[in-house]
Coordinates of C-alpha atoms in Angstrom, one line a residue:
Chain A
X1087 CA 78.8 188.5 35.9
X1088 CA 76.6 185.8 35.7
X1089 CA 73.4 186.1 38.1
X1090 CA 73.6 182.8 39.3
X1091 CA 77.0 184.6 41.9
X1092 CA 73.8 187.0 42.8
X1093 CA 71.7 184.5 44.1
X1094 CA 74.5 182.4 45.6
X1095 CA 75.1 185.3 47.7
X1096 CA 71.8 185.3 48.6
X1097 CA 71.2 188.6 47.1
X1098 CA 67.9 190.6 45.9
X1099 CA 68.2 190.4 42.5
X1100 CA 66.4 193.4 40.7
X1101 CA 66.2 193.6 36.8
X1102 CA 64.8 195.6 33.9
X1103 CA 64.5 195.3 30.4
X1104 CA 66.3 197.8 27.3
X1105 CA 64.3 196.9 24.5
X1106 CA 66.1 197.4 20.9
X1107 CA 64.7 200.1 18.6
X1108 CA 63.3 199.6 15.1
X1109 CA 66.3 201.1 13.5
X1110 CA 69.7 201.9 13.6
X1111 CA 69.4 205.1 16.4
X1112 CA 70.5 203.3 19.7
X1113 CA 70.4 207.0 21.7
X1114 CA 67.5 206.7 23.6
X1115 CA 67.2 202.9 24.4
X1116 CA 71.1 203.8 26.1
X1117 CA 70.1 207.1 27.4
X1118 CA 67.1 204.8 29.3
X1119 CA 69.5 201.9 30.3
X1120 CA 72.2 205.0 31.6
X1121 CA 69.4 206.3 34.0
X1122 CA 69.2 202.8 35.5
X1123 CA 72.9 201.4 35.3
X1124 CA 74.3 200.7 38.9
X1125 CA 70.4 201.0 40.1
X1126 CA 69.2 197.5 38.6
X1127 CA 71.9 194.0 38.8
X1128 CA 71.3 193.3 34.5
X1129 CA 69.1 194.1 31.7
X1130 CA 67.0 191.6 30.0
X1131 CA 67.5 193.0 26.1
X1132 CA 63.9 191.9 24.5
X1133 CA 64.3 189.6 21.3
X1134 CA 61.9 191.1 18.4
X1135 CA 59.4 192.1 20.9
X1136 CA 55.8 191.2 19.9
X1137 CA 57.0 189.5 16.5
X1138 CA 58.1 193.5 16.0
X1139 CA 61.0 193.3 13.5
X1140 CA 64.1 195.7 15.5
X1141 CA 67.4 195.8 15.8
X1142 CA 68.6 192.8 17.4
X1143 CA 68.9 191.4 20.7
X1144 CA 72.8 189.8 20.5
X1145 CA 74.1 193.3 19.3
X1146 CA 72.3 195.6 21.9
X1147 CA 73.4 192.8 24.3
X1148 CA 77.3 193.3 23.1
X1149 CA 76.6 197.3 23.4
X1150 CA 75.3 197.0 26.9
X1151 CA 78.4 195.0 27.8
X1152 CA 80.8 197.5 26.5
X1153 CA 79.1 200.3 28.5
X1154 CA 79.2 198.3 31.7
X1155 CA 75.7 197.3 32.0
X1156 CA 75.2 193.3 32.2
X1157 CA 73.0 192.1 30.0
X1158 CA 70.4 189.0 29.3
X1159 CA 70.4 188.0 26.2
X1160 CA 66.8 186.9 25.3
X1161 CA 66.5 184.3 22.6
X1162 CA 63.4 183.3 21.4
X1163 CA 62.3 180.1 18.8
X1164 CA 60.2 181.6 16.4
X1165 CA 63.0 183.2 13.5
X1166 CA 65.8 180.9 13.7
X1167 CA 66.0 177.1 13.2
X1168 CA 68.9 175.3 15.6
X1169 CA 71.6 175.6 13.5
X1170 CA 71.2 179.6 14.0
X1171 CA 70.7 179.5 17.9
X1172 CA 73.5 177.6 18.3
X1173 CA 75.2 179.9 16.3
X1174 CA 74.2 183.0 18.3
X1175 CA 74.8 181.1 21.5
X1176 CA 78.5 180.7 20.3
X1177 CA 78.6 184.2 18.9
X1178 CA 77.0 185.7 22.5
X1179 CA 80.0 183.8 24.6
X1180 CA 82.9 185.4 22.1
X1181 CA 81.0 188.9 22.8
X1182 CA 81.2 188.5 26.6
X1183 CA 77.7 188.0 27.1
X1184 CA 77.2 185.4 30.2
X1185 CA 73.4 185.8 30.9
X1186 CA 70.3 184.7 28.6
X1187 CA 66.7 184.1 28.7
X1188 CA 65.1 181.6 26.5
X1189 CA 61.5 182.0 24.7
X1190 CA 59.1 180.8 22.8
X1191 CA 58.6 183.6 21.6
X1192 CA 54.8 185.0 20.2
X1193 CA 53.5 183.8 17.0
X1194 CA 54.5 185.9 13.9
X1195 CA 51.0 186.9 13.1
X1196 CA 51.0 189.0 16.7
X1197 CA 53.9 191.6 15.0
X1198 CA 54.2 193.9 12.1
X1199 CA 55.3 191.3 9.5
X1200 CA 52.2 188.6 9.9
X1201 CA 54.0 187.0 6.2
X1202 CA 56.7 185.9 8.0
X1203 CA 57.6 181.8 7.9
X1204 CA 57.2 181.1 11.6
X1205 CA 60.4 178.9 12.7
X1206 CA 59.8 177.4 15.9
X1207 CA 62.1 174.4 14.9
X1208 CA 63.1 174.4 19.1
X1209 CA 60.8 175.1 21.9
X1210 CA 61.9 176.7 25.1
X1211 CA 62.6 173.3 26.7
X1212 CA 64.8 172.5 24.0
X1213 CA 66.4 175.6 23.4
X1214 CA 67.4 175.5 27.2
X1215 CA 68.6 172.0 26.8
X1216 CA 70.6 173.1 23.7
X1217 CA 72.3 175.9 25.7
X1218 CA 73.2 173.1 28.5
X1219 CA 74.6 171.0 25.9
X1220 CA 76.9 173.8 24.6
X1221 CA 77.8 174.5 27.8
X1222 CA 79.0 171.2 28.1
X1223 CA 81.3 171.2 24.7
X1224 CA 78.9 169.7 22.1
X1225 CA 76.1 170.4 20.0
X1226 CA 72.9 168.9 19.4
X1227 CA 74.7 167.0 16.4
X1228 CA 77.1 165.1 19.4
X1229 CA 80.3 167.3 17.5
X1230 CA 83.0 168.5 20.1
X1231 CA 82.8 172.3 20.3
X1232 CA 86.5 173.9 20.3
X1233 CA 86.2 175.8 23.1
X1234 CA 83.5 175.5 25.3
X1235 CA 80.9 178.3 26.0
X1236 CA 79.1 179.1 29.3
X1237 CA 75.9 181.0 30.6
X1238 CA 73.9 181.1 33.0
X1239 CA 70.7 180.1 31.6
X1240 CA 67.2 181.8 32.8
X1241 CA 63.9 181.2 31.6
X1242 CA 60.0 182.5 32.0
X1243 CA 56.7 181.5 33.5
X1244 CA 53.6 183.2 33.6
X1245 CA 51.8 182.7 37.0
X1246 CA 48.4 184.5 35.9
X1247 CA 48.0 181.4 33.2
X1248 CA 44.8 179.7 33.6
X1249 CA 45.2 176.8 34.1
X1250 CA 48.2 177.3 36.0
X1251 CA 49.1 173.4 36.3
X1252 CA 50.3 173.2 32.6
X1253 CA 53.1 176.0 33.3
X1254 CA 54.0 174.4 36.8
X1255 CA 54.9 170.9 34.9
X1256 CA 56.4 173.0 32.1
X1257 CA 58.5 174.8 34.6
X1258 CA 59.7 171.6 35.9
X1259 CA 60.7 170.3 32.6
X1260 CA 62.8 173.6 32.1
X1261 CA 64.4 173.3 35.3
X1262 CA 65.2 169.9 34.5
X1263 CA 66.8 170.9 30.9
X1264 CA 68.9 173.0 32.4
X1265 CA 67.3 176.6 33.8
X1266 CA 68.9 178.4 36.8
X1267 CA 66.4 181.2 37.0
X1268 CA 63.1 182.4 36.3
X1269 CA 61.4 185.5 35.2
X1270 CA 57.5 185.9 35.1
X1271 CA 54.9 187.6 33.7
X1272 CA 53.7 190.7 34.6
X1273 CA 51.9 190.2 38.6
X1274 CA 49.3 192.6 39.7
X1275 CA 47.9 189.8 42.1
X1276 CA 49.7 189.1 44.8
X1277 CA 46.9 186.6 46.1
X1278 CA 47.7 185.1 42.7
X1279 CA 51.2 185.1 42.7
X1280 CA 51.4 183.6 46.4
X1281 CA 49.5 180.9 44.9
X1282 CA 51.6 180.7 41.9
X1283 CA 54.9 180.2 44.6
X1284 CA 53.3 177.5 46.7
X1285 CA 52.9 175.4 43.2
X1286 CA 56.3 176.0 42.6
X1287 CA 58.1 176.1 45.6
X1288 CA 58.7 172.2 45.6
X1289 CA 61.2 173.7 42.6
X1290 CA 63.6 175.4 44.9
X1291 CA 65.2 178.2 41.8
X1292 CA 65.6 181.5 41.9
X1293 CA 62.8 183.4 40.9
X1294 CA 61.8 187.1 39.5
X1295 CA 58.2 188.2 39.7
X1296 CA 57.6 190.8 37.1
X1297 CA 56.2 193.8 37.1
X1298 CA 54.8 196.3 34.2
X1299 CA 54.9 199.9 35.2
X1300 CA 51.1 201.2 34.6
X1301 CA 50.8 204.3 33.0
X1302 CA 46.9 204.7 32.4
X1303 CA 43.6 203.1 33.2
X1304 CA 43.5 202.8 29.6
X1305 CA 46.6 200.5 29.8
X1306 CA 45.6 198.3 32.3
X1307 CA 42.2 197.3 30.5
X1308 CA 44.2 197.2 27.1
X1309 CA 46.7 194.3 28.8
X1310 CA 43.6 192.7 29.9
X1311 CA 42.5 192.3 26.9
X1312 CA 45.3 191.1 24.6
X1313 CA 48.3 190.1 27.1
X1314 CA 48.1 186.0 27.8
X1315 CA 48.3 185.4 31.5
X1316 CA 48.3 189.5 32.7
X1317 CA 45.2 190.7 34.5
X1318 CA 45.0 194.1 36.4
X1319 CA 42.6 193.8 39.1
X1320 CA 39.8 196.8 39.0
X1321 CA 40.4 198.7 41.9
X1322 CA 44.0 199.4 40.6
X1323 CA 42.6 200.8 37.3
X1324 CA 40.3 202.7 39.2
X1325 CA 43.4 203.7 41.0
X1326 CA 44.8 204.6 37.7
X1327 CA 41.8 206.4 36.6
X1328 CA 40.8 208.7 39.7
X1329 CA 44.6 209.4 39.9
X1330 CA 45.4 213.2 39.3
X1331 CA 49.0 212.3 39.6
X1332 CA 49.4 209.2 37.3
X1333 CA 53.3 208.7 37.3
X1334 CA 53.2 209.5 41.4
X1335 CA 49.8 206.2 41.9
X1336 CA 52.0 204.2 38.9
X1337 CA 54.7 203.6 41.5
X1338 CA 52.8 203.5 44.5
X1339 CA 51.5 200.6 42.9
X1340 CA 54.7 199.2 41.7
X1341 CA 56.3 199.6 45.2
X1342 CA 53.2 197.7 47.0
X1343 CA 53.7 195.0 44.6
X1344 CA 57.5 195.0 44.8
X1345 CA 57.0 194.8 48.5
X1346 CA 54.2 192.3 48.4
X1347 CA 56.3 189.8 46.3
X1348 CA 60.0 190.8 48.0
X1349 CA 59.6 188.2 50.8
X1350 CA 58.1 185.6 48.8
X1351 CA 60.6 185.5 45.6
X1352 CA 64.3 186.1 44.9
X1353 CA 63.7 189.5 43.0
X1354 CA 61.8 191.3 40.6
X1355 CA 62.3 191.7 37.1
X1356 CA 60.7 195.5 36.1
X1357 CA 59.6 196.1 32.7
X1358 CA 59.1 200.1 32.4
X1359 CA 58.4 200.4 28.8
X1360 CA 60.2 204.4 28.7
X1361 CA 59.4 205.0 32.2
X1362 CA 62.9 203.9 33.3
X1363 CA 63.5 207.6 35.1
X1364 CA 61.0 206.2 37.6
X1365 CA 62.4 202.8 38.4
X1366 CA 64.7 204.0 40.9
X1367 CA 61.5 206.2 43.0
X1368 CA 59.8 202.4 43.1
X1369 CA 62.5 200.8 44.1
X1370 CA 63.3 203.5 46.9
X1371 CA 59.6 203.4 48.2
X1372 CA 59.7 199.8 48.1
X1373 CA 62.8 199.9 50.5
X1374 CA 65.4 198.5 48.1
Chain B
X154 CA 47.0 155.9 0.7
X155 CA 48.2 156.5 4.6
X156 CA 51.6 154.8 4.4
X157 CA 53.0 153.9 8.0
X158 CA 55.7 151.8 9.6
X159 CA 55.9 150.3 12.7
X160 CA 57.6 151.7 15.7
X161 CA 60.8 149.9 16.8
X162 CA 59.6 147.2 19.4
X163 CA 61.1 148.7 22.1
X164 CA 60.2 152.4 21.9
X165 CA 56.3 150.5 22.3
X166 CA 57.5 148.5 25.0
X167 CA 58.1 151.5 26.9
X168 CA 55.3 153.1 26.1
X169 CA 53.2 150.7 27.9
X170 CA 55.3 150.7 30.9
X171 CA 53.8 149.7 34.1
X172 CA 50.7 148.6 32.2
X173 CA 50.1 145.1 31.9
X174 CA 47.0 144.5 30.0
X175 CA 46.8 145.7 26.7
X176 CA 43.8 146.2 23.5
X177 CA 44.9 145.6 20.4
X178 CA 43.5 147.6 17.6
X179 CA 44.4 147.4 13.8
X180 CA 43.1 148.9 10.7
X181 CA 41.6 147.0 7.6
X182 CA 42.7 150.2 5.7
X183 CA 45.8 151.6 4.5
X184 CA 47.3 150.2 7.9
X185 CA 46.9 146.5 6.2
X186 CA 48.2 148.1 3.0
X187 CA 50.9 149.6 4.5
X188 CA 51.7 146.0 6.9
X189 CA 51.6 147.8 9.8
X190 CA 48.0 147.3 10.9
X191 CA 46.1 144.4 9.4
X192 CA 44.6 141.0 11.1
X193 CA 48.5 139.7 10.5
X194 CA 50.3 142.3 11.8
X195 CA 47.7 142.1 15.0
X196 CA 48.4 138.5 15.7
X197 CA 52.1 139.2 15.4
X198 CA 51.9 142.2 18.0
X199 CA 50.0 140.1 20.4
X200 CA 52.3 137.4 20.3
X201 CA 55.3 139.8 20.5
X202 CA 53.7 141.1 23.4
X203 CA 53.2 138.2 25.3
X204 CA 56.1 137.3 24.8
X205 CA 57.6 140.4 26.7
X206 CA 55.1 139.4 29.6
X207 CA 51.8 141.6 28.9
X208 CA 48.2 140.1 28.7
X209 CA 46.2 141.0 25.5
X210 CA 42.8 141.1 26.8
X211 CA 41.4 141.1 22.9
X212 CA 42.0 142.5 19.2
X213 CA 40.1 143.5 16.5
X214 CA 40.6 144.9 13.3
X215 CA 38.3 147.4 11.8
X216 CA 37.5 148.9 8.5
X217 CA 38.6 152.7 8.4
X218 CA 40.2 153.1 12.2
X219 CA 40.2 156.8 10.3
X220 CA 36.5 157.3 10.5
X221 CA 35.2 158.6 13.8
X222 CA 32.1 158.2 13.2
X223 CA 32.0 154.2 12.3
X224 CA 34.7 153.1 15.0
X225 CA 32.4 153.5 17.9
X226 CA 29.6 151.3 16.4
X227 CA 32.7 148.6 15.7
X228 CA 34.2 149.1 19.2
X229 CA 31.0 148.4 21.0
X230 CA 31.0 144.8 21.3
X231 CA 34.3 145.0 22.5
X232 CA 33.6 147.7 25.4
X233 CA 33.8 145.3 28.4
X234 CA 37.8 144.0 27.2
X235 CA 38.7 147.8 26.3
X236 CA 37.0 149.1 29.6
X237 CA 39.2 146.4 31.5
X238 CA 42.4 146.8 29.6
X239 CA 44.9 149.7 30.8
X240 CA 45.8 151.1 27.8
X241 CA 44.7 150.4 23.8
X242 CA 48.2 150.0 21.9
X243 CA 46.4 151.1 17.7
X244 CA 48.2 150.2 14.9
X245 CA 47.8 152.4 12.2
X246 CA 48.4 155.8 11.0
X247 CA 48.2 159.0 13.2
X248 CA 44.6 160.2 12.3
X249 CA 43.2 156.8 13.2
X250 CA 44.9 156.9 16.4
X251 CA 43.4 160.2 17.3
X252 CA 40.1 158.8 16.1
X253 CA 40.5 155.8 18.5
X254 CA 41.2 158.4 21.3
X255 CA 38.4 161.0 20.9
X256 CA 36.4 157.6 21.0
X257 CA 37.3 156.0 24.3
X258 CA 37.9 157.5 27.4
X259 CA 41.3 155.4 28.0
X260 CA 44.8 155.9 27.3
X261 CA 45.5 155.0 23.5
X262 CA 48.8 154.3 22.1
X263 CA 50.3 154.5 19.1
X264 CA 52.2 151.5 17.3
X265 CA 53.4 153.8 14.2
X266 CA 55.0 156.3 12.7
X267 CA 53.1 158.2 9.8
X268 CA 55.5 158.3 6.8
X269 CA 52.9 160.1 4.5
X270 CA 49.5 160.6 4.0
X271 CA 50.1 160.9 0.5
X272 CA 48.2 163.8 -0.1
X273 CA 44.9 162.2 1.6
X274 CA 43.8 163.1 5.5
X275 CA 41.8 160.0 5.8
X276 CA 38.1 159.6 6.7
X277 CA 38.0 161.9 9.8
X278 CA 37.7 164.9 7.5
X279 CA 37.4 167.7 10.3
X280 CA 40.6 169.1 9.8
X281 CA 44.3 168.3 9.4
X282 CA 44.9 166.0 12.3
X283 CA 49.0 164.6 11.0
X284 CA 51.3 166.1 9.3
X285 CA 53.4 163.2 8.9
X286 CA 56.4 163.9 10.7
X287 CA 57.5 160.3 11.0
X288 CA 57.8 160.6 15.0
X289 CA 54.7 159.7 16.3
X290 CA 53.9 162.1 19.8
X291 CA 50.5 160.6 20.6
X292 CA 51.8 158.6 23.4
X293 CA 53.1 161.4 25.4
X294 CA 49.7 163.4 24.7
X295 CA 46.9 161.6 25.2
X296 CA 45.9 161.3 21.4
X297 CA 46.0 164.7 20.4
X298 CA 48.5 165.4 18.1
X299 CA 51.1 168.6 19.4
X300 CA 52.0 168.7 15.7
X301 CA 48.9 170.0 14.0
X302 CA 46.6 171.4 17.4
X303 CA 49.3 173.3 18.5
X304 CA 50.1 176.8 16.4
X305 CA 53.8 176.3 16.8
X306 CA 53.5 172.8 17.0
X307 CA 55.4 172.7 20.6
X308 CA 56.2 169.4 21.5
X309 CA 57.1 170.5 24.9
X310 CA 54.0 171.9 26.2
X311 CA 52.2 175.4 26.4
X312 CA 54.0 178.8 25.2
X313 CA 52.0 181.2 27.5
X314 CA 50.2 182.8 24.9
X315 CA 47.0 181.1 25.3
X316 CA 44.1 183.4 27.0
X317 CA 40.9 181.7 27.9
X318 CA 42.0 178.6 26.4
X319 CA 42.6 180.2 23.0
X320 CA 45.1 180.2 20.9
X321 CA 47.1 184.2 20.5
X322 CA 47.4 183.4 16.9
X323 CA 43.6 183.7 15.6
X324 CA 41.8 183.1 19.1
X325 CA 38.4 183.2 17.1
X326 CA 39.1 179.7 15.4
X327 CA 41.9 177.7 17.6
X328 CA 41.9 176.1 21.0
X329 CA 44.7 176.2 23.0
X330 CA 45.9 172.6 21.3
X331 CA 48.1 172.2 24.5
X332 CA 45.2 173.0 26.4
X333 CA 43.1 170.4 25.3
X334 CA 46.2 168.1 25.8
X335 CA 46.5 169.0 29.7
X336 CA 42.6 168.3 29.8
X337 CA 42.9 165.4 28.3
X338 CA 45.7 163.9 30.3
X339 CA 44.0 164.6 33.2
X340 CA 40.6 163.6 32.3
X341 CA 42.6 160.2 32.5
X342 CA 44.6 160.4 35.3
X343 CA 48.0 160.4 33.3
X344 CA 49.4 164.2 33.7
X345 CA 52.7 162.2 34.4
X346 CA 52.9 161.4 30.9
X347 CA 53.8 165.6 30.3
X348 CA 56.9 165.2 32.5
X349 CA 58.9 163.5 29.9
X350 CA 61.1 166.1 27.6
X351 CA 61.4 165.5 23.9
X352 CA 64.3 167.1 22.8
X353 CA 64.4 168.0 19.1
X354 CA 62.8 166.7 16.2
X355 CA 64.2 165.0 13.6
X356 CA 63.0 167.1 10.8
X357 CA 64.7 164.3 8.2
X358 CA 62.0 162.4 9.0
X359 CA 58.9 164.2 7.6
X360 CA 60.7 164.3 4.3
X361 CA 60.3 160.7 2.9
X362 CA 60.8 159.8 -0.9
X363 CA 58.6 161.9 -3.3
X364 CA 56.4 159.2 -4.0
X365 CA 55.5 158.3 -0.5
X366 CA 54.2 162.0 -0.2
X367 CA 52.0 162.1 -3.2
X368 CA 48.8 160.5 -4.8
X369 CA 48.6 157.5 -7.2
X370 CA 48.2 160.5 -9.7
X371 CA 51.8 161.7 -9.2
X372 CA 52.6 157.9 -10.2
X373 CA 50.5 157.7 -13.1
X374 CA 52.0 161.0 -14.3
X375 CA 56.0 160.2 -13.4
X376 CA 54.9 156.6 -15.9
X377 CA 56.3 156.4 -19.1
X378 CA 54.6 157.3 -22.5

C-alpha cells in the first residue's frame, strides 16, 4: 500500500520507525514493530542510522513486508554512488516494497566508522528525481528500464532549522523533483512548527510532524546539544526532571504535541527509539 | 597553471538572463594562458554579447583575478561601471571568480569551467576554494563554491545537519557552506537563483588528461632522457 491511497482518502496518517540492529539477531527490532502492527499505517526502516554501520534498510524493509507491516524504505546518499541507488530502487520494487524516504544522510564522521569514503555522489533532490525517473521507465543514463518500477516517494524537512528559509526553498525543489510526502524532524515547539506550516503551506503535500518519545531530562538536553534542528524547550525538561513517573509525563507530552500538530498536518511520524509498547497509550490519549 | 575553458555561449547567455548590462572581467594570468580570459578573449566576449543584445558597461583585465587582496585596489577605478552594471560576467578559473565575489557586493558570474588547477590553488591561499570539477556552480550560488564549502559538496542546498550555522562534520572549523550561500544570495536580492535543481554531476568531467591535473614537474619528469 502506498501512502499516497492514505492521504487521498483524506486519512490521519500515523507512522513509526523499526530501526535495523547491528547484527544478524532481528528478534527484538520485530518483537518492537509486532507491538505496533495494525496500531501505526507503515514503518519508516532507518538507513545506517547516525553513519552506524547495521544491518540494512532494503532487507528489514523485505522482512517487514512479509510479516504484513508496510514499510518505508529509507535511502540515504552517503554509502552508495547512483549506479547502486538505482540498483536498490530496482531491487526494493521486485521485493514488494512501494514506500521510500530519501536522505542525505549525516556525514560519515558522525558514526562508528569515521574512515569511511563518504559517497554522496546524489543529494536528496537528485535522489528523489532519480526515483521519478525510474518510475517513469529510464535511468539517469536515458536507458529504457524493462519493466518499470513504482513508489511512492517521501522525503524530510526539519522545521526547527535556523534559518528556516533555506529548508522551505529546499522543500520546494524536492516537491518539484518529484516528493509526495514529507516527514520532519523531531517538534517539541508547536509555536515553531505552526510557523514552519504557514512557510510551507503555499506547498499543498502531505505532511508528518515528528515526534521523539522523551525518556529523560538528560535526553532532552543531550538532543539539544548534538541533534541539528531539535530543541526541547525547558519547561518540558523540567517536566521530564520533576517527573516521578517518567514513561507516564513522556506521553503526556507526546499526546499534547500529537494533538497540537493533528489539526495543522496530515499525520505524525513517531520515532520511539525501544519505547514502541507505549506508542499506542500516546496515540490513545491523543484521541487517535 | 589554472587551465580553464570557456563555457558554451549559451549556458552564459542564460545565466545572465533578464540582466541587460553586463562587467566584463578577465584575468592577465593563467586565464590568458589558458585563452579563456585575456584582453582578447574579453573583446571577443563583449562583442559576442552585444551581439545577443546586452550593453557592456566596461572591461578590464587584471593581473592575478586569484589574489583577493590586489583585485580590489584594481577594481577601484572601475567602481562607478561595476556599481551600475547588473551583474559581472569573470572570465577565468573558479578561485578568481570567488575572489571577484567576496570583493563586490553584486552578482558575479562565471564564464568557465575549471579543467585543473594543476596541482596549484592560485594566489587566494586561504583554503581550497575549486576542486576542478569542470561544471562550474558559481552562478547558481552567489560565488561560493557548493563543491569545496559544503562537507558533502551538495549541489542542491542544505542537508539539515547544520546547528548554529555549523557544519555536523567538525563544527569547530566549518561554516555551514550552504549557509553562507543562502546569506549571500540574499545579501543580493537573488534567493531565486536557489530554485533552480541541478540534477547530477557529471563526474567524467573532474577527470581530465593526466597532464592537465599535474605541475610542469610531472612534464619534466614524463620527458625523455
Amino acid at each position: 500500500m502506498r501512502l499516497t491511497e492514505l492521504f487521498a482518502d483524506d486519512r490521519f496518517v500515523i507512522t513509526s520507525e523499526a530501526g535495523p540492529p547491528k547484527g544478524v539477531d532481528t528478534s527484538k527490532m520485530l518483537e518492537e514493530v509486532d507491538l505496533l502492527l495494525g496500531k501505526v499505517d507503515a514503518f519508516n526502516v532507518t538507513d545506517q542510522q547516525s553513519s552506524v554501520m547495521r544491518l540494512g534498510s532494503l532487507a528489514v524493509s523485505s522482512l517487514l513486508k512479509q510479516r504484513g507491516a508496510e514499510p518505508i524504505f529509507q535511502l540515504t546518499c552517503r554509502d552508495r554512488n547512483r549506479i547502486a541507488l538505482q540498483s536498490d530502487l530496482l531491487s526494493a520494487h521486485v521485493l514488494g516494497i512501494e514506500n521510500i524516504l530519501c536522505l542525505t544522510g549525516d556525514y560519515v564522521s558522525l558514526g562508528d566508522h569515521p574512515g569511511a569514503k563518504p559517497v554522496f555522489d546524489l543529494d536528496s533532490v537528485s535522489l528523489i528525481q532519480t526515483a521519478k525517473t525510474l518510475c517513469e521507465g529510464q535511468d539517469l543514463a536515458g536507458k529504457e528500464l524493462k519493466g518499470t518500477p513504482g513508489f511512492c516517494i517521501g522525503a524530510v524537512v526539519s522545521p526547527g532549522a535556523d534559518p528556516l528559509e533555506p529548508q522551505v526553498i529546499k522543500m520546494e525543489n524536492k516537491l518539484r523533483a518529484g516528493a509526495q510526502f514529507f516527514q520532519t524532524q523531531a517538534v517539541y515547539d508547536i509555536d515553531q512548527f505552526t510557523e514552519f506550516m504557514n512557510q510551507a503551506e503555499h506547498l499543498d503535500t502531505p505532511i508528518l510532524g515528528g515526534i521523539i518519545l522523551l525518556k529523560s531530562a538528560g535526553m532532552a538536553r543531550f538532543m539539544n546539544r548534538n541533534v541539528a534542528g531539535v530543541h526541547v524547550p525547558e519547561h518540558l525538561i523540567n517536566r521530564m526532571e520533576e517527573s516521578k513517573d517518567k514513561v507516564a509525563t513522556s506521553v503526556e507530552i507526546a499526546a499534547e504535541l500529537v494533538r497540537g500538530m493533528k489539526d495543522m498536518c496530515q499525520g505524525v511520524h513517531i520515532m520511539a527509539l525501544g519505547w514502541e509498547k507505549w506508542v499506542p497509550d500516546v496515540l490513545a490519549r491523543a484521541g487517535l | 597553471m589554472l587551465v580553464s575553458e570557456l563555457k558554451p555561449f549559451d549556458e552564459i547567455l542564460h545565466s545572465l538572463d533578464g540582466e541587460s548590462t553586463i562587467f566584463l572581467l578577465g584575468c592577465h594570468g593563467c586565464a590568458e594562458a589558458s585563452h579563456t580570459g585575456g584582453e582578447e578573449e574579453v573583446r571577443a566576449m563583449k562583442t559576442s554579447l552585444e551581439e545577443a543584445g546586452k550593453t557592456i558597461s566596461s572591461w578590464t583585465v587584471l593581473d592575478f583575478l586569484c589574489q583577493k587582496a590586489l583585485i580590489k585596489t584594481g577594481l577601484q577605478p572601475f567602481k562607478g561601471q561595476i556599481l551600475a552594471s547588473d551583474s559581472v560576467l569573470v572570465m577565468c578559473c573558479g578561485v578568481g571568480v570567488q575572489a571577484a565575489a567576496a570583493a563586490v557586493d553584486t552578482i558575479i558570474h562565471p564564464a568557465c569551467n575549471t579543467l585543473s588547477m594543476g596541482g596549484a590553488q592560485g594566489e587566494w591561499r586561504g583554503s581550497e576554494r575549486c576542486e576542478e570539477c569542470g561544471d562550474c556552480l558559481l552562478d547558481f550560488t552567489g560565488g561560493i563554491c557548493p563543491i569545496t564549502a559544503c562537507t558533502k559538496s551538495l549541489i542542491n542546498g542544505p542537508c539539515g545537519g547544520a546547528k548554529d550555522g555549523r557544519c555536523e562534520h567538525q563544527p569547530d572549523v566549518r561554516s555551514c557552506g550552504w549557509q553562507l550561500i543562502y546569506e549571500r544570495l540574499q545579501k543580493l536580492g537573488r534567493l531565486d537563483k536557489l530554485a533552480e535543481i541541478h540534477t547530477v554531476r557529471d563526474h567524467a568531467k573532474a577527470e581530465p588528461p593526466k597532464a592537465l591535473r599535474s605541475t610542469t614537474f610531472w612534464a619534466l619528469e614524463q620527458a625523455k632522457e
